[in-house]
Short mmCIF file of C-alpha atoms in Angstrom, two decimals:
data_model
loop_
_atom_site.label_atom_id
_atom_site.label_comp_id
_atom_site.label_asym_id
_atom_site.label_seq_id
_atom_site.Cartn_x
_atom_site.Cartn_y
_atom_site.Cartn_z
CA MET L 1 8.95 58.19 99.47
CA MET L 2 11.44 55.52 97.56
CA SER L 3 12.72 56.67 94.29
CA ALA L 4 13.15 54.62 91.47
CA ILE L 5 16.76 53.84 90.61
CA ALA L 6 18.22 53.77 86.33
CA PRO L 7 19.72 50.07 86.22
CA PRO L 8 23.06 50.45 84.24
CA TYR L 9 21.59 48.97 81.27
CA VAL L 10 17.73 48.26 80.19
CA GLN L 11 16.35 46.78 77.02
CA ASN L 12 13.85 48.66 75.45
CA ASN L 13 12.72 47.29 71.60
CA GLY L 14 15.51 45.12 71.17
CA MET L 15 18.07 47.45 72.03
CA VAL L 16 20.42 47.96 75.33
CA LYS L 17 20.27 51.73 76.22
CA PRO L 18 22.30 52.17 79.65
CA GLY L 19 20.54 54.90 82.51
CA VAL L 20 16.85 54.47 81.43
CA PRO L 21 15.50 54.80 85.34
CA ALA L 22 12.49 51.86 85.96
CA ALA L 23 9.26 53.82 85.53
CA ASP L 24 9.75 54.53 82.05
CA ARG L 25 10.33 50.90 81.03
CA PRO L 26 7.63 48.31 80.23
CA PHE L 27 7.05 45.34 82.37
CA GLU L 28 8.78 42.27 82.34
CA LYS L 29 8.60 39.16 83.78
CA ASN L 30 11.07 38.83 86.50
CA LEU L 31 13.12 35.07 85.45
CA ASN L 32 15.32 34.81 88.16
CA ILE L 33 15.24 31.77 90.47
CA HIS L 34 15.40 32.73 93.55
CA VAL L 35 15.87 29.69 96.39
CA ILE L 36 14.00 30.54 99.96
CA CYS L 37 13.23 28.16 102.71
CA LYS L 38 9.61 27.49 103.11
CA ASP L 39 10.08 26.31 106.46
CA CYS L 40 12.57 29.12 107.63
CA LYS L 41 11.66 32.25 105.01
CA GLU L 42 14.21 33.21 105.58
CA PHE L 43 16.34 36.36 103.05
CA PRO L 44 18.19 36.54 102.05
CA PRO L 45 18.20 32.56 102.56
CA ASN L 46 20.96 30.42 104.79
CA LEU L 47 22.60 28.23 101.94
CA VAL L 48 24.60 25.97 102.50
CA GLU L 49 26.06 23.81 98.83
CA GLU L 50 27.36 20.46 99.85
CA PHE L 51 29.56 19.60 97.12
CA SER L 52 30.41 16.22 98.41
CA SER L 53 26.85 15.06 97.79
CA GLY L 54 25.41 17.31 95.62
CA ASP L 55 22.76 19.32 97.68
CA ILE L 56 22.06 22.45 98.73
CA VAL L 57 20.64 22.76 102.60
CA CYS L 58 18.86 25.02 104.39
CA GLY L 59 21.93 26.57 106.76
CA SER L 60 18.63 27.17 109.22
CA CYS L 61 16.52 24.73 109.56
CA GLY L 62 18.57 21.63 107.15
CA LEU L 63 15.94 21.59 104.81
CA VAL L 64 17.33 20.08 101.56
CA LEU L 65 16.42 22.21 98.86
CA GLY L 66 18.11 21.13 96.01
CA ASP L 67 20.15 17.66 94.70
CA ARG L 68 22.06 16.78 91.91
CA THR L 69 23.80 20.31 91.67
CA ILE L 70 26.85 20.33 89.33
CA ASP L 71 30.09 21.27 91.35
CA THR L 72 31.96 23.85 89.30
CA ARG L 73 34.85 24.04 91.07
CA SER L 74 38.56 22.09 89.91
CA GLU L 75 38.97 18.91 90.02
CA TRP L 76 41.61 17.27 92.46
CA ARG L 77 43.96 15.07 91.84
CA THR L 78 45.92 12.61 94.55
CA PHE L 79 49.24 11.29 93.55
CA SER L 80 49.87 9.39 96.91
CA ASN L 81 47.61 7.43 99.19
CA ASP L 82 50.12 7.05 101.91
CA ASP L 83 50.55 10.25 104.38
CA GLN L 84 46.94 10.86 104.18
CA GLY L 85 45.09 12.82 107.17
CA ASN L 86 41.63 13.61 106.31
CA ASP L 87 38.86 13.38 103.26
CA ASP L 88 40.42 12.09 99.92
CA PRO L 89 39.42 15.78 97.68
CA SER L 90 39.61 13.56 94.38
CA ARG L 91 35.93 12.47 93.37
CA VAL L 92 36.87 10.47 90.12
CA GLY L 93 38.94 7.10 89.47
CA ASP L 94 42.05 6.74 86.96
CA SER L 95 41.80 7.52 82.93
CA ALA L 96 41.51 3.63 81.43
CA ASN L 97 45.02 2.38 80.67
CA PRO L 98 45.27 0.97 77.17
CA LEU L 99 47.94 -1.57 78.77
CA LEU L 100 46.50 -3.27 81.41
CA ASN L 101 43.47 -6.16 80.40
CA GLY L 102 40.02 -5.85 81.99
CA ASN L 103 37.41 -2.36 81.92
CA GLN L 104 39.79 -1.31 84.90
CA LEU L 105 36.08 -0.17 86.31
CA ASP L 106 36.92 -2.23 90.30
CA THR L 107 35.63 -1.01 93.30
CA GLY L 108 38.10 1.25 95.46
CA ILE L 109 38.23 1.50 99.02
CA SER L 110 40.07 5.20 100.40
CA PHE L 111 42.80 4.84 102.98
CA SER L 112 41.10 7.15 105.28
CA ASP L 113 38.90 6.78 107.57
CA GLY L 114 39.82 8.70 111.08
CA GLY L 115 43.17 7.16 112.01
CA SER L 116 42.14 3.78 112.89
CA GLY L 117 44.19 1.85 110.11
CA ARG L 118 41.17 -0.77 109.55
CA ALA L 119 40.27 1.37 106.00
CA ARG L 120 44.15 0.80 104.83
CA ASP L 121 43.04 -3.18 106.03
CA LEU L 122 40.15 -3.13 103.97
CA HIS L 123 42.17 -1.47 101.24
CA ARG L 124 44.73 -4.50 100.90
CA ALA L 125 42.03 -6.85 101.21
CA GLN L 126 40.39 -5.76 98.18
CA ASN L 127 43.01 -5.43 96.33
CA LYS L 128 44.31 -8.97 97.08
CA VAL L 129 40.55 -9.70 95.54
CA THR L 130 40.00 -7.74 92.56
CA HIS L 131 43.35 -7.86 91.11
CA ASP L 132 44.02 -10.77 89.43
CA LYS L 133 47.71 -12.35 88.75
CA SER L 134 48.78 -11.00 85.04
CA THR L 135 47.59 -7.68 85.91
CA LYS L 136 49.80 -7.92 89.06
CA SER L 137 52.65 -9.59 86.18
CA LEU L 138 52.03 -6.36 83.60
CA LEU L 139 52.83 -3.76 86.72
CA ALA L 140 55.98 -4.68 87.40
CA ALA L 141 56.92 -5.21 83.78
CA TYR L 142 56.42 -2.13 83.08
CA LYS L 143 57.10 -0.53 86.68
CA GLU L 144 61.05 -2.26 85.75
CA ILE L 145 60.75 -0.46 82.04
CA GLY L 146 60.32 2.34 83.18
CA ALA L 147 63.34 2.64 85.19
CA PHE L 148 65.47 1.27 83.12
CA CYS L 149 64.56 3.76 80.29
CA ASP L 150 65.05 6.39 82.48
CA SER L 151 67.93 5.53 83.99
CA THR L 152 69.20 6.08 80.77
CA ASN L 153 67.48 9.09 80.09
CA LEU L 154 65.51 7.54 77.23
CA GLN L 155 62.45 8.85 76.27
CA LYS L 156 58.77 8.30 77.26
CA ASN L 157 58.17 7.48 73.75
CA VAL L 158 60.42 4.24 74.33
CA ALA L 159 59.52 3.39 77.01
CA ASP L 160 55.83 3.30 76.13
CA THR L 161 56.83 1.49 72.71
CA ALA L 162 58.87 -1.48 74.95
CA LYS L 163 55.66 -1.87 77.10
CA GLN L 164 53.39 -1.73 73.97
CA LEU L 165 54.96 -4.75 72.90
CA TYR L 166 55.65 -6.27 75.77
CA LYS L 167 51.64 -6.33 76.60
CA SER L 168 51.55 -8.24 72.89
CA VAL L 169 54.17 -10.85 74.09
CA ASP L 170 52.13 -10.91 77.24
CA ASP L 171 48.79 -11.36 75.85
CA ALA L 172 50.20 -13.95 73.05
CA LYS L 173 51.47 -15.71 76.49
CA ALA L 174 54.29 -16.60 74.23
CA PHE L 175 57.96 -17.07 75.46
CA LYS L 176 56.69 -19.04 78.74
CA GLY L 177 60.14 -20.03 79.41
CA LYS L 178 62.08 -17.10 78.93
CA PRO L 179 62.29 -14.78 82.06
CA GLN L 180 60.81 -11.50 82.07
CA GLU L 181 63.69 -9.55 82.25
CA VAL L 182 65.29 -10.96 78.90
CA ILE L 183 62.28 -10.09 76.97
CA ILE L 184 61.92 -7.00 78.75
CA ALA L 185 65.53 -6.15 77.17
CA GLY L 186 64.84 -7.74 73.56
CA CYS L 187 61.60 -4.70 74.17
CA ILE L 188 63.63 -2.12 74.49
CA PHE L 189 66.58 -2.87 72.83
CA ILE L 190 63.54 -3.19 69.65
CA ALA L 191 62.03 -0.17 70.63
CA CYS L 192 64.60 2.07 70.96
CA ARG L 193 65.31 1.40 67.13
CA LYS L 194 61.70 1.97 65.88
CA CYS L 195 62.43 5.02 67.89
CA ASN L 196 65.58 6.21 66.39
CA VAL L 197 67.26 6.16 68.79
CA PRO L 198 68.90 3.00 68.65
CA ARG L 199 71.25 1.20 71.66
CA THR L 200 74.14 -1.12 71.65
CA PHE L 201 73.68 -4.96 72.86
CA ARG L 202 76.67 -3.90 75.39
CA GLU L 203 74.78 -0.34 76.27
CA ILE L 204 71.44 -2.85 76.90
CA PHE L 205 73.10 -5.04 79.08
CA ALA L 206 74.68 -2.29 80.98
CA ILE L 207 71.41 -1.12 82.29
CA THR L 208 69.57 -4.22 82.62
CA LYS L 209 72.21 -6.70 83.05
CA VAL L 210 71.02 -9.41 80.46
CA PRO L 211 74.10 -10.96 78.59
CA LYS L 212 75.11 -9.91 75.18
CA LYS L 213 74.07 -12.92 73.88
CA GLU L 214 70.93 -13.61 75.68
CA ILE L 215 69.56 -9.95 74.35
CA GLY L 216 70.77 -11.28 70.91
CA ARG L 217 68.86 -14.52 70.86
CA VAL L 218 65.57 -13.14 72.49
CA PHE L 219 65.95 -9.83 70.43
CA LYS L 220 65.72 -12.11 66.70
CA ALA L 221 62.44 -14.56 68.20
CA LEU L 222 61.08 -11.13 69.19
CA GLU L 223 61.67 -9.65 65.35
CA LYS L 224 59.83 -13.24 64.15
CA PHE L 225 57.44 -13.85 66.36
CA PHE L 226 56.56 -9.87 65.77
CA SER L 227 56.17 -10.18 62.39
CA GLU L 228 54.32 -13.00 62.29
CA GLN L 229 51.51 -11.50 64.64
CA GLY L 230 51.88 -8.37 61.82
CA GLN L 231 51.19 -10.43 59.05
CA ALA L 232 47.96 -12.49 60.55
CA ALA L 233 47.06 -9.15 61.51
CA VAL L 234 46.81 -7.79 57.99
CA ALA L 235 45.52 -11.27 56.42
CA GLU L 236 42.70 -10.84 59.41
CA ILE L 237 41.67 -7.57 57.65
CA VAL L 238 41.61 -8.41 54.25
CA ASN L 239 39.74 -11.35 54.91
CA SER L 240 36.76 -9.14 56.33
CA GLY L 241 36.76 -7.00 53.01
CA SER L 242 38.04 -4.39 54.96
CA ILE L 243 41.29 -2.30 53.33
CA ALA L 244 44.48 -2.86 55.50
CA ASN L 245 46.51 0.34 56.34
CA ALA L 246 49.99 0.60 55.77
CA ASN L 247 50.86 0.69 59.51
CA ALA L 248 48.81 -2.29 60.17
CA GLY L 249 51.57 -4.72 60.05
CA TYR L 250 55.18 -5.02 61.38
CA THR L 251 58.65 -3.11 59.59
CA SER L 252 61.12 -5.03 60.86
CA THR L 253 63.82 -2.57 62.07
CA THR L 254 66.85 -2.17 60.39
CA SER L 255 70.48 -3.11 62.12
CA THR L 256 72.23 0.12 63.12
CA LYS L 257 74.45 1.86 60.97
CA ALA L 258 77.87 3.53 61.83
CA HIS L 259 76.40 7.29 60.86
CA ASP L 260 73.50 6.44 63.37
CA LEU L 261 75.17 6.64 66.52
CA MET L 262 77.49 9.60 65.76
CA ILE L 263 74.89 12.04 67.40
CA ARG L 264 74.92 10.77 70.53
CA PHE L 265 78.85 9.82 70.79
CA CYS L 266 79.70 13.35 69.56
CA ASN L 267 77.55 15.46 72.00
CA ASN L 268 78.38 13.80 74.26
CA LEU L 269 82.34 14.37 73.96
CA GLY L 270 81.32 17.95 73.35
CA LEU L 271 81.65 17.98 69.52
CA THR L 272 80.24 21.13 67.26
CA HIS L 273 77.45 20.20 64.93
CA ASN L 274 79.06 20.89 61.96
CA LEU L 275 82.35 17.61 62.48
CA ILE L 276 79.19 15.52 63.69
CA TYR L 277 77.88 16.50 59.93
CA ILE L 278 81.30 15.69 58.84
CA SER L 279 81.19 12.03 60.79
CA GLN L 280 78.58 11.02 59.20
CA GLU L 281 79.50 12.06 55.77
CA LEU L 282 82.32 9.66 56.13
CA ALA L 283 80.68 6.96 58.14
CA GLU L 284 78.39 6.62 55.03
CA ARG L 285 81.34 7.21 52.62
CA ALA L 286 83.27 4.38 53.97
CA ALA L 287 80.60 1.64 54.35
CA GLN L 288 79.62 2.50 50.45
CA LYS L 289 83.14 1.95 49.92
CA GLY L 290 83.51 -1.15 52.17
CA THR L 291 86.75 0.31 53.61
CA LEU L 292 85.61 -1.05 57.88
CA ALA L 293 84.07 -4.36 55.99
CA GLY L 294 83.06 -6.25 58.86
CA ARG L 295 83.91 -3.81 61.84
CA SER L 296 81.30 -3.04 64.15
CA PRO L 297 78.81 0.37 63.40
CA ILE L 298 80.00 0.79 67.56
CA SER L 299 84.40 0.34 65.77
CA SER L 300 83.83 2.67 62.56
CA ALA L 301 81.37 5.33 64.38
CA ALA L 302 84.27 6.17 66.97
CA ALA L 303 87.64 5.55 64.11
CA CYS L 304 85.58 7.88 62.09
CA ILE L 305 84.73 10.81 64.76
CA TYR L 306 88.69 9.96 66.14
CA MET L 307 89.93 10.93 62.73
CA ILE L 308 87.41 13.82 61.97
CA SER L 309 88.32 15.52 65.54
CA HIS L 310 91.79 15.70 64.07
CA LEU L 311 91.39 16.96 61.03
CA MET L 312 88.64 19.99 62.85
CA ARG L 313 91.33 20.98 64.77
CA GLN L 314 89.36 19.91 67.67
CA PRO L 315 91.05 17.04 68.85
CA LYS L 316 89.72 13.85 70.95
CA SER L 317 92.37 10.91 71.90
CA ALA L 318 91.31 7.19 71.59
CA LYS L 319 90.90 6.94 75.29
CA GLU L 320 87.74 9.37 75.17
CA ILE L 321 86.39 8.02 73.12
CA SER L 322 86.81 4.53 73.64
CA ALA L 323 84.87 5.97 77.44
CA VAL L 324 81.67 7.17 75.37
CA ALA L 325 81.74 4.24 73.03
CA GLY L 326 82.49 0.96 74.89
CA VAL L 327 85.46 -0.44 72.73
CA SER L 328 89.14 -0.61 73.30
CA ASP L 329 91.64 2.21 72.46
CA GLY L 330 93.44 0.12 70.18
CA THR L 331 90.09 -1.25 67.92
CA ILE L 332 89.63 2.86 67.14
CA LYS L 333 93.07 3.06 66.29
CA THR L 334 92.76 0.09 63.80
CA ALA L 335 89.95 1.49 62.26
CA TYR L 336 91.66 4.18 62.04
CA LYS L 337 94.46 3.19 60.15
CA LEU L 338 91.88 1.80 57.57
CA LEU L 339 90.44 4.71 56.95
CA TYR L 340 93.96 6.87 57.01
CA ASN L 341 95.36 4.55 54.10
CA GLU L 342 92.16 4.53 52.15
CA ARG L 343 91.86 8.37 52.30
CA THR L 344 92.24 8.96 48.07
CA ALA L 345 89.94 6.33 47.73
CA LEU L 346 87.26 8.07 50.00
CA LYS L 347 88.07 11.83 48.21
CA LYS L 348 87.21 9.80 44.93
CA HIS L 349 84.96 7.74 46.02
CA ALA L 350 83.25 11.44 46.72
CA LYS L 351 84.32 13.15 43.77
CA ASN L 352 82.69 10.30 41.47
CA GLU L 353 78.82 10.89 43.44
CA GLY L 354 78.93 14.68 42.99
CA ASP L 355 79.63 15.57 46.41
CA VAL L 356 81.81 17.95 48.10
CA ASP L 357 85.71 17.09 49.84
CA THR L 358 85.58 16.47 52.86
CA PRO L 359 87.53 19.59 54.89
CA ALA L 360 90.77 17.50 55.27
CA THR L 361 94.28 17.89 55.17
CA GLU L 362 96.81 14.73 54.58
CA GLN L 363 97.42 15.59 57.80
CA SER L 364 97.17 12.01 60.68
CA ALA L 365 95.30 12.08 63.24
CA ILE L 366 98.79 10.96 65.37
CA THR L 367 99.63 14.39 64.85
CA GLN L 368 98.45 16.31 67.82
CA GLU L 369 100.17 13.13 70.14
CA ASN L 370 103.14 14.19 68.38
CA LYS L 371 102.91 17.55 68.76
CA THR L 372 102.87 16.80 72.11
CA GLN L 373 106.13 13.96 71.84
CA GLY L 374 107.97 17.56 70.92
CA GLY L 375 107.66 15.78 66.87
CA ALA L 376 106.87 18.23 63.83
CA PRO L 377 103.43 18.71 62.65
CA ASN L 378 102.49 16.89 59.65
CA THR L 379 100.71 18.28 57.54
CA GLY L 380 101.89 16.85 54.85
CA ALA L 381 102.66 18.48 50.67
CA GLN L 382 99.77 20.48 50.52
CA GLU L 383 99.95 23.05 48.13
CA GLY L 384 96.80 25.75 49.07
CA LYS L 385 95.69 29.57 48.65
CA TYR L 386 96.83 30.52 52.90
CA PHE L 387 94.42 32.42 54.57
CA THR L 388 95.09 34.85 57.79
CA GLU L 389 92.91 34.92 60.62
CA GLU L 390 91.17 38.14 59.42
CA GLU L 391 90.59 36.40 56.20
CA ILE L 392 88.80 33.62 57.83
CA GLU L 393 86.15 36.14 59.88
CA LYS L 394 85.79 37.78 56.64
CA LEU L 395 85.00 34.59 55.06
CA ALA L 396 82.63 33.16 57.80
CA ALA L 397 80.40 36.77 57.33
CA GLN L 398 80.21 36.23 53.82
CA LEU L 399 79.12 32.38 54.37
CA ALA L 400 76.44 34.03 57.44
CA LEU L 401 74.74 36.39 55.17
CA MET L 402 74.42 33.92 52.79
CA THR L 403 72.92 31.96 55.26
CA LEU L 404 70.77 34.39 55.87
CA ALA L 405 69.88 34.42 52.32
CA ALA L 406 68.98 31.01 51.81
CA GLU L 407 66.48 30.71 54.66
CA ARG L 408 64.91 33.72 52.77
CA VAL L 409 65.14 31.20 49.15
CA LYS L 410 63.70 28.50 50.97
CA GLN L 411 59.93 30.70 52.46
CA LYS L 412 59.02 30.17 48.42
CA GLY L 413 58.31 26.79 49.05
CA ASP L 414 59.54 25.27 45.14
CA PRO L 415 61.68 22.05 46.23
CA LYS L 416 63.62 22.34 43.45
CA ILE L 417 64.68 25.53 44.69
CA ILE L 418 65.24 24.66 47.98
CA GLU L 419 66.99 21.59 47.14
CA GLU L 420 69.67 23.46 45.07
CA VAL L 421 70.07 26.20 47.09
CA GLU L 422 70.56 23.50 50.68
CA ARG L 423 73.34 21.40 48.57
CA ARG L 424 75.17 24.89 47.15
CA LEU L 425 75.07 26.36 50.80
CA ARG L 426 75.99 22.60 52.14
CA ASN L 427 78.78 22.71 50.02
CA LEU L 428 80.37 26.15 50.84
CA HIS L 429 80.10 25.42 54.44
CA LEU L 430 82.48 22.45 53.96
CA SER L 431 84.58 23.89 51.34
CA PHE L 432 85.07 26.81 54.40
CA GLU L 433 85.74 24.17 56.76
CA LYS L 434 88.20 23.00 54.58
CA ALA L 435 90.09 26.37 53.84
CA LYS L 436 90.01 26.86 57.62
CA ALA L 437 91.58 23.85 58.86
CA PHE L 438 94.64 23.83 55.90
CA SER L 439 95.01 27.52 56.67
CA ILE L 440 95.63 26.70 59.82
CA ALA L 441 97.59 23.70 59.85
CA ARG L 442 99.98 25.24 57.24
CA ARG L 443 100.55 28.20 60.21
CA GLU L 444 101.63 25.70 62.56
CA GLN L 445 103.93 24.19 59.65
CA MET L 446 105.36 27.75 59.09
CA GLU L 447 105.64 28.51 62.63
CA PHE L 448 108.01 24.98 63.66
CA SER L 449 109.41 25.78 60.49
CA SER L 450 111.18 29.44 61.28
CA ALA L 451 111.34 27.93 65.42
CA SER L 452 113.66 25.06 64.21
CA GLY L 453 115.79 27.55 61.97
CA SER L 454 116.14 29.94 64.94
CA ALA L 455 117.55 27.17 66.86
#
């Protein structure tokens, strides 16, 4: 006699109660679907799921018991077909690529056929028939753009932007007389500017080997072409009765400024973030004052870095900066002399704008080179408070506490309060660096004076 086994959970009047015997349960219809082979009638059934065909087959007699079975397993992706010896596990094709022409629904032939090699020949023949010349040209151009961007460590969004620009040129069949390499160089140059990572003509020449003059010519032509194309697109939208989006047209790129190059140059030189900020501030003031008018942005950026690095006690020689910026050390020193001669005017210009003074002593950036030659450090006849190392450490601790307090204030979300706190905190940072630089310079002057007196 078989005893009833209580199931772990049964339903009674809509409530689930554990451990109720089956005999006390009301009759319920079994809604479970049992698939049993009609010919074999084996229980439990010997079922085999063929995911390749989507069928459920009896493993004993081969009778198909179900079709169109959904495979719930994870999908496989195939990255290369070069060394495949077995079946391709991938069951889907590539996703649609908006950078290519057509609907991209061509039939593909797999490489794997048991090792006879016939499928490889069929694959090549199929590609020759289905792939048109325009698609091959686009793929070759995209491959070059990706290689150029990877070689100079540009982000993926820069490469994608350059590809979109190139496709616009290719779709319009413009610049037919221009070589493909020249168009690619111009698209990369514009893409760098649009993604806020500008590169100079010299840097684009270093990776593409296209002459700088040719890059400049094609850049101007591409800017004109994209502007006309954007205006035509906006006019078409307006004529259709729709409202043109602000991003519908093409926005011309602005010229590269010196402060745009500061971050990359300073990072390559291993300089601190505070020095980068002050160098950018000096470059902006010099541009507003016109101190380096007529100089290239690279020369201006290099001269500002050269000056501030010595003032901030992180000296970099002109040769080190020239190796990063790509200009001669003589050009850097010439531009630096212009900055040094106008240092007083730059300070007054800053005060008229309500800004704090730059952390600068009247020490020349050549001081470090004079020290190596045995000369006395020229700190100038400044008068100010002298801070010891302990006092500087205390000031740094107080500044850190004020920074934390400012972060708490920023959480309130009032724009006016946040703007005022950021301005005061920035002024405190600059004042601290100024006092620190002045104290270090005065200490070195005192040590030099004592050494000279003892001699």
